[in-house]
Amino acid sequence: CIRDRATPVYVESQMFKERAVALVADRVGGRLDYADLRLRLFPFPVLDIRDLSVNLPDEGVAAQSETLSVAIRTLPLFRGKVQLREFLLEKPQLDVSLAPTGETPPADETAPPPVDPTDRAAQIIGVLKQIAGDASLKVRNGSVALTHADKVVDTFQEFNLTYNASPAVMTVDLTAASGIFGWFRVDLLIEPESLDMDGRIDLREAPLSKLMAQFLPPGSVAVAEGEVRLRIRFSAQQLSSVSADLNAAIPELQLLRNGRTLVLEGLDLSAEVQITPKTVKVDLGALNLAQPALSISGAARRPADADWTVELAARPIDITPLRDQALVWAGDLAVVETLFDILLDCLLY
């Protein structure tokens, strides 16, 4: 009788299971609860853990997963050693708290705390290194909820992650659909010791109303349909060198503030930003509006040891009608008038 090569072979070895589970728990650094686990040796050694739940209070992470499959290296088994080769999480649900460990809560406990992106990246990388070690980590079709003060800040669906590590370099490939930022992809190559990294971030199909709400002042609401695409590339020592391409096509944008509405129609935007240790460059390829009619292009530069230089060209030259509409909408929001003053000062006639 020849066994079907695709049929897994399960074995019952309580001692081996206990050693493998203890090793996984030690890697994760938290408590593991599960409904069932099985060990299969064919076609290669894998420990299947079902209905898994993990709690990492120090990292602000809680997770549940239908299945965790832990692939085990074959050759060390013949020497009686258990070495992990790969973690695969199927349909996990993760809850991540945004409150940094040990930080004093802000006065407004409902507002997400300010977090240095580099610190957050280092924290996430540290968790991945802790769990996976020299093994790879894969997440398939997961969901993630970011919370603060028991309130959901954002959710990620269709969360897929591939992580590989060696002593010299780590690679991360992440795709997900955010409730705020839409579909995005992140590719990273990281040197763990220095946090130097190369990579890119792609953002597309962003839900504009939710995305713009992150940047509008309090009391303002955006109603928009359209598409934003953002690509960020970086090759960095502590993220010191970054380039980004931004493209937006918005048929109609309504900005509501304190009962007043500003309507912009036919908005098209293309821009490129480059940041290096020596200079910051912003190239505005085009900012076009159909109604009120406006077209702006230009560039801005800032060397490391000097002030900004800005050159802009606009059609029509008279942007007073748009400025007047914007000031009525802004009310007591002084920054809008300041922005238009800067724009008028920089225009090339």
Short mmCIF file of C-alpha atoms in Angstrom, two decimals:
data_model
loop_
_atom_site.label_atom_id
_atom_site.label_comp_id
_atom_site.label_asym_id
_atom_site.label_seq_id
_atom_site.Cartn_x
_atom_site.Cartn_y
_atom_site.Cartn_z
CA CYS A 1 0.00 0.00 0.00
CA ILE A 2 1.41 3.38 -1.04
CA ARG A 3 0.20 6.38 0.93
CA ASP A 4 -1.06 9.41 -0.99
CA ARG A 5 1.86 11.84 -0.86
CA ALA A 6 -0.51 14.76 -0.17
CA THR A 7 -2.05 13.09 2.90
CA PRO A 8 -0.58 14.44 6.16
CA VAL A 9 0.60 11.93 8.75
CA TYR A 10 -0.30 12.87 12.34
CA VAL A 11 1.52 11.40 15.30
CA GLU A 12 0.78 11.33 19.02
CA SER A 13 3.81 12.31 21.07
CA GLN A 14 2.81 14.26 24.13
CA MET A 15 6.39 14.97 25.15
CA PHE A 16 7.25 16.36 21.71
CA LYS A 17 4.08 18.47 21.63
CA GLU A 18 4.82 19.92 25.05
CA ARG A 19 8.37 20.84 24.02
CA ALA A 20 7.16 22.51 20.81
CA VAL A 21 4.37 24.44 22.55
CA ALA A 22 6.77 25.59 25.28
CA LEU A 23 9.17 26.83 22.61
CA VAL A 24 6.38 28.74 20.83
CA ALA A 25 5.16 30.25 24.11
CA ASP A 26 8.69 31.33 24.98
CA ARG A 27 9.08 33.01 21.58
CA VAL A 28 5.75 34.81 21.85
CA GLY A 29 6.47 35.92 25.41
CA GLY A 30 2.88 35.59 26.59
CA ARG A 31 0.24 33.08 27.55
CA LEU A 32 -1.02 30.64 24.90
CA ASP A 33 -4.53 29.24 25.12
CA TYR A 34 -5.78 26.80 22.49
CA ALA A 35 -8.52 24.24 21.86
CA ASP A 36 -6.47 21.55 20.13
CA LEU A 37 -3.04 20.81 18.74
CA ARG A 38 -1.77 18.11 16.39
CA LEU A 39 1.68 17.13 15.20
CA ARG A 40 2.19 15.95 11.64
CA LEU A 41 5.46 14.65 10.25
CA PHE A 42 4.57 14.18 6.58
CA PRO A 43 5.27 15.76 4.14
CA PHE A 44 7.29 17.85 6.65
CA PRO A 45 7.08 18.40 10.43
CA VAL A 46 4.36 20.88 11.40
CA LEU A 47 2.60 21.62 14.68
CA ASP A 48 -1.02 22.70 14.06
CA ILE A 49 -2.57 24.74 16.91
CA ARG A 50 -6.28 25.49 16.53
CA ASP A 51 -8.46 28.21 18.10
CA LEU A 52 -5.43 29.99 19.50
CA SER A 53 -5.52 33.07 21.72
CA VAL A 54 -2.48 35.07 22.84
CA ASN A 55 -2.18 38.05 25.17
CA LEU A 56 0.91 40.31 25.26
CA PRO A 57 0.04 42.98 27.84
CA ASP A 58 3.46 44.63 27.76
CA GLU A 59 3.11 45.23 24.01
CA GLY A 60 -0.58 46.12 24.08
CA VAL A 61 -1.42 43.23 21.75
CA ALA A 62 -4.13 40.54 22.00
CA ALA A 63 -4.71 38.01 19.23
CA GLN A 64 -7.00 35.15 18.31
CA SER A 65 -6.43 32.87 15.32
CA GLU A 66 -8.30 29.96 13.77
CA THR A 67 -5.01 28.18 13.14
CA LEU A 68 -1.34 28.63 13.92
CA SER A 69 0.86 26.25 11.93
CA VAL A 70 4.45 26.05 13.14
CA ALA A 71 6.84 24.41 10.68
CA ILE A 72 9.75 22.61 12.37
CA ARG A 73 13.19 22.09 10.88
CA THR A 74 13.65 18.46 9.86
CA LEU A 75 17.35 17.73 10.34
CA PRO A 76 17.62 18.91 13.98
CA LEU A 77 14.81 16.47 14.88
CA PHE A 78 17.18 13.58 14.25
CA ARG A 79 19.39 15.03 16.99
CA GLY A 80 16.44 15.41 19.35
CA LYS A 81 16.22 19.19 18.96
CA VAL A 82 13.17 21.28 18.10
CA GLN A 83 13.96 24.31 15.92
CA LEU A 84 11.19 26.44 14.42
CA ARG A 85 11.28 27.24 10.70
CA GLU A 86 8.05 29.15 9.98
CA PHE A 87 4.94 30.54 11.69
CA LEU A 88 1.71 30.69 9.65
CA LEU A 89 -1.37 32.41 11.12
CA GLU A 90 -4.67 31.81 9.31
CA LYS A 91 -7.47 34.38 9.71
CA PRO A 92 -6.13 35.95 12.92
CA GLN A 93 -7.93 38.76 14.74
CA LEU A 94 -5.57 41.19 16.47
CA ASP A 95 -6.31 44.04 18.87
CA VAL A 96 -3.50 46.56 19.24
CA SER A 97 -3.56 49.35 21.83
CA LEU A 98 -2.06 52.66 20.71
CA ALA A 99 -1.15 53.76 24.23
CA PRO A 100 2.67 53.55 24.58
CA THR A 101 3.80 51.51 27.57
CA GLY A 102 4.65 53.67 30.56
CA GLU A 103 3.58 56.97 28.98
CA THR A 104 1.49 59.41 30.98
CA PRO A 105 -2.00 59.57 29.46
CA PRO A 106 -2.86 62.88 27.74
CA ALA A 107 -5.36 65.27 29.28
CA ASP A 108 -7.94 64.24 26.67
CA GLU A 109 -8.10 60.51 27.29
CA THR A 110 -10.23 59.96 24.17
CA ALA A 111 -7.56 61.38 21.83
CA PRO A 112 -4.89 59.02 20.46
CA PRO A 113 -1.57 59.78 22.15
CA PRO A 114 1.26 61.29 20.09
CA VAL A 115 3.62 58.51 19.04
CA ASP A 116 7.00 58.92 17.34
CA PRO A 117 6.75 56.84 14.12
CA THR A 118 10.33 55.62 14.55
CA ASP A 119 9.55 54.43 18.08
CA ARG A 120 6.38 52.71 16.86
CA ALA A 121 8.31 51.03 14.03
CA ALA A 122 10.98 49.89 16.46
CA GLN A 123 8.30 48.49 18.79
CA ILE A 124 6.63 46.52 15.99
CA ILE A 125 9.97 45.23 14.69
CA GLY A 126 10.87 44.19 18.23
CA VAL A 127 7.66 42.14 18.54
CA LEU A 128 8.30 40.43 15.19
CA LYS A 129 11.89 39.63 16.16
CA GLN A 130 10.74 38.29 19.52
CA ILE A 131 8.10 35.99 18.05
CA ALA A 132 9.81 34.79 14.87
CA GLY A 133 13.49 34.87 15.83
CA ASP A 134 15.31 33.35 12.87
CA ALA A 135 12.08 31.79 11.56
CA SER A 136 9.75 33.37 9.00
CA LEU A 137 6.30 34.67 9.93
CA LYS A 138 3.26 34.72 7.64
CA VAL A 139 -0.23 36.08 8.28
CA ARG A 140 -3.05 35.26 5.88
CA ASN A 141 -6.41 37.07 5.61
CA GLY A 142 -6.28 38.59 9.07
CA SER A 143 -8.01 41.57 10.66
CA VAL A 144 -6.53 44.18 12.99
CA ALA A 145 -8.22 46.74 15.25
CA LEU A 146 -6.23 49.73 16.56
CA THR A 147 -7.74 50.97 19.81
CA HIS A 148 -7.20 53.78 22.26
CA ALA A 149 -9.08 54.20 25.55
CA ASP A 150 -11.33 51.27 24.53
CA LYS A 151 -12.32 53.06 21.32
CA VAL A 152 -11.52 51.76 17.83
CA VAL A 153 -9.28 54.24 15.96
CA ASP A 154 -8.87 52.25 12.73
CA THR A 155 -9.40 48.74 11.41
CA PHE A 156 -7.49 46.71 8.83
CA GLN A 157 -9.11 43.94 6.79
CA GLU A 158 -7.52 41.49 4.33
CA PHE A 159 -4.36 41.80 6.41
CA ASN A 160 -1.51 39.78 4.87
CA LEU A 161 2.06 39.78 6.13
CA THR A 162 5.28 38.00 5.18
CA TYR A 163 8.29 38.49 7.45
CA ASN A 164 11.73 36.93 7.03
CA ALA A 165 14.81 37.53 9.14
CA SER A 166 18.49 36.79 9.34
CA PRO A 167 21.13 38.25 11.68
CA ALA A 168 21.97 40.91 9.07
CA VAL A 169 18.66 41.84 7.46
CA MET A 170 14.87 41.59 7.77
CA THR A 171 12.27 41.85 5.02
CA VAL A 172 8.60 42.77 5.52
CA ASP A 173 5.82 42.61 2.90
CA LEU A 174 2.46 43.86 4.17
CA THR A 175 -0.87 44.47 2.42
CA ALA A 176 -4.15 45.50 4.04
CA ALA A 177 -7.32 47.55 3.60
CA SER A 178 -7.59 50.34 6.18
CA GLY A 179 -10.83 51.98 7.18
CA ILE A 180 -9.09 55.38 6.90
CA PHE A 181 -6.34 54.98 4.31
CA GLY A 182 -7.89 52.43 1.95
CA TRP A 183 -5.80 49.69 0.36
CA PHE A 184 -2.07 49.94 1.00
CA ARG A 185 1.12 47.95 0.62
CA VAL A 186 4.39 48.25 2.52
CA ASP A 187 7.67 46.64 1.44
CA LEU A 188 10.65 46.99 3.76
CA LEU A 189 14.24 45.79 3.95
CA ILE A 190 15.63 46.54 7.41
CA GLU A 191 19.00 46.24 9.11
CA PRO A 192 17.89 45.39 12.67
CA GLU A 193 20.87 46.82 14.53
CA SER A 194 20.70 50.31 13.01
CA LEU A 195 17.07 50.42 11.82
CA ASP A 196 18.42 51.53 8.44
CA MET A 197 15.87 50.56 5.82
CA ASP A 198 14.88 50.63 2.19
CA GLY A 199 11.33 50.24 0.99
CA ARG A 200 8.17 51.68 -0.42
CA ILE A 201 4.62 52.44 0.66
CA ASP A 202 1.77 52.36 -1.85
CA LEU A 203 -1.65 53.82 -1.04
CA ARG A 204 -4.63 53.66 -3.38
CA GLU A 205 -8.40 53.91 -3.30
CA ALA A 206 -8.28 55.93 -0.10
CA PRO A 207 -11.75 56.79 1.30
CA LEU A 208 -11.31 60.55 1.00
CA SER A 209 -13.80 61.73 3.59
CA LYS A 210 -12.15 59.63 6.32
CA LEU A 211 -8.64 60.37 5.11
CA MET A 212 -9.12 64.14 5.03
CA ALA A 213 -10.76 64.10 8.45
CA GLN A 214 -7.34 63.21 9.88
CA PHE A 215 -5.93 66.57 8.74
CA LEU A 216 -8.85 69.00 9.00
CA PRO A 217 -9.17 71.30 12.05
CA PRO A 218 -11.76 70.48 14.75
CA GLY A 219 -15.32 71.22 13.71
CA SER A 220 -14.62 70.56 10.01
CA VAL A 221 -16.06 67.78 7.85
CA ALA A 222 -15.06 66.68 4.33
CA VAL A 223 -17.47 65.07 1.88
CA ALA A 224 -15.64 63.75 -1.18
CA GLU A 225 -15.53 61.07 -3.81
CA GLY A 226 -12.51 60.28 -5.90
CA GLU A 227 -9.13 58.61 -5.64
CA VAL A 228 -5.80 59.34 -4.00
CA ARG A 229 -2.63 57.45 -4.84
CA LEU A 230 0.51 57.87 -2.78
CA ARG A 231 3.85 56.17 -3.26
CA ILE A 232 6.63 56.72 -0.75
CA ARG A 233 10.12 55.36 -1.35
CA PHE A 234 12.85 55.61 1.22
CA SER A 235 16.46 54.64 1.67
CA ALA A 236 17.33 55.82 5.06
CA GLN A 237 19.37 55.99 8.19
CA GLN A 238 16.58 56.55 10.69
CA LEU A 239 14.33 57.57 7.74
CA SER A 240 16.54 60.54 6.76
CA SER A 241 16.11 60.11 2.97
CA VAL A 242 12.59 59.88 1.61
CA SER A 243 10.83 60.46 -1.71
CA ALA A 244 7.08 60.49 -2.28
CA ASP A 245 4.75 60.79 -5.28
CA LEU A 246 1.19 61.98 -4.67
CA ASN A 247 -1.64 61.90 -7.21
CA ALA A 248 -5.28 62.78 -6.57
CA ALA A 249 -8.38 63.02 -8.74
CA ILE A 250 -11.45 64.34 -6.91
CA PRO A 251 -14.60 65.21 -8.92
CA GLU A 252 -16.14 67.18 -6.05
CA LEU A 253 -14.96 68.12 -2.58
CA GLN A 254 -17.24 69.70 0.02
CA LEU A 255 -15.66 71.14 3.16
CA LEU A 256 -18.15 71.85 5.95
CA ARG A 257 -17.28 73.98 8.97
CA ASN A 258 -19.63 75.57 11.50
CA GLY A 259 -22.55 75.54 9.09
CA ARG A 260 -20.53 76.97 6.18
CA THR A 261 -19.65 75.00 3.04
CA LEU A 262 -16.78 75.38 0.59
CA VAL A 263 -17.27 73.46 -2.67
CA LEU A 264 -14.35 72.60 -4.96
CA GLU A 265 -15.00 70.81 -8.25
CA GLY A 266 -12.66 68.94 -10.58
CA LEU A 267 -9.61 68.81 -8.30
CA ASP A 268 -6.50 67.17 -9.82
CA LEU A 269 -3.18 67.07 -8.00
CA SER A 270 0.27 65.70 -8.79
CA ALA A 271 3.31 66.38 -6.63
CA GLU A 272 6.70 64.94 -5.70
CA VAL A 273 8.63 65.36 -2.46
CA GLN A 274 12.28 64.49 -1.89
CA ILE A 275 13.95 64.70 1.52
CA THR A 276 17.69 64.13 1.99
CA PRO A 277 20.12 65.18 4.73
CA LYS A 278 21.15 68.16 2.54
CA THR A 279 17.88 69.47 1.17
CA VAL A 280 14.10 69.25 0.97
CA LYS A 281 12.51 69.57 -2.48
CA VAL A 282 8.83 69.85 -3.32
CA ASP A 283 7.77 69.82 -6.98
CA LEU A 284 4.15 70.69 -7.60
CA GLY A 285 3.47 69.31 -11.06
CA ALA A 286 -0.08 70.60 -11.12
CA LEU A 287 -2.89 71.64 -8.83
CA ASN A 288 -5.95 72.15 -11.01
CA LEU A 289 -9.48 73.18 -10.10
CA ALA A 290 -12.39 73.28 -12.53
CA GLN A 291 -14.63 75.37 -10.26
CA PRO A 292 -13.54 77.85 -9.06
CA ALA A 293 -11.14 77.85 -12.03
CA LEU A 294 -7.51 77.68 -10.91
CA SER A 295 -4.25 76.08 -12.02
CA ILE A 296 -1.05 76.22 -9.95
CA SER A 297 2.39 74.71 -10.57
CA GLY A 298 5.79 75.34 -9.06
CA ALA A 299 8.54 74.20 -6.75
CA ALA A 300 9.93 74.78 -3.27
CA ARG A 301 13.45 74.16 -1.97
CA ARG A 302 15.03 74.27 1.44
CA PRO A 303 18.78 73.58 1.83
CA ALA A 304 19.92 72.37 5.23
CA ASP A 305 21.53 75.72 6.11
CA ALA A 306 19.04 78.13 4.52
CA ASP A 307 15.39 79.21 4.40
CA TRP A 308 12.74 78.05 1.97
CA THR A 309 12.66 79.38 -1.59
CA VAL A 310 9.30 79.04 -3.33
CA GLU A 311 8.32 79.71 -6.92
CA LEU A 312 4.73 79.30 -8.05
CA ALA A 313 2.81 80.12 -11.20
CA ALA A 314 -0.98 80.35 -11.34
CA ARG A 315 -3.75 80.77 -13.90
CA PRO A 316 -5.77 82.88 -13.53
CA ILE A 317 -3.45 85.28 -11.76
CA ASP A 318 -6.26 86.70 -9.63
CA ILE A 319 -6.99 84.11 -6.93
CA THR A 320 -8.96 86.63 -4.85
CA PRO A 321 -12.37 84.96 -5.47
CA LEU A 322 -11.12 81.61 -4.15
CA ARG A 323 -9.42 83.34 -1.22
CA ASP A 324 -12.63 85.17 -0.29
CA GLN A 325 -14.64 81.93 -0.37
CA ALA A 326 -12.04 80.14 1.73
CA LEU A 327 -11.92 82.91 4.36
CA VAL A 328 -15.71 82.90 4.73
CA TRP A 329 -15.60 79.13 5.22
CA ALA A 330 -12.67 79.29 7.68
CA GLY A 331 -14.22 81.86 10.00
CA ASP A 332 -11.78 82.36 12.87
CA LEU A 333 -9.33 79.80 11.50
CA ALA A 334 -6.38 82.13 10.90
CA VAL A 335 -4.14 79.55 9.24
CA VAL A 336 -6.23 79.67 6.03
CA GLU A 337 -5.57 83.41 5.57
CA THR A 338 -1.89 82.80 6.32
CA LEU A 339 -1.68 80.13 3.62
CA PHE A 340 -3.22 82.41 1.01
CA ASP A 341 -0.87 85.25 2.00
CA ILE A 342 2.09 82.93 1.47
CA LEU A 343 0.64 81.80 -1.85
CA LEU A 344 0.22 85.40 -3.07
CA ASP A 345 3.76 86.32 -2.00
CA CYS A 346 5.25 83.38 -3.90
CA LEU A 347 3.35 83.64 -7.18
CA LEU A 348 5.38 84.41 -10.31
CA TYR A 349 3.50 86.86 -12.49
#
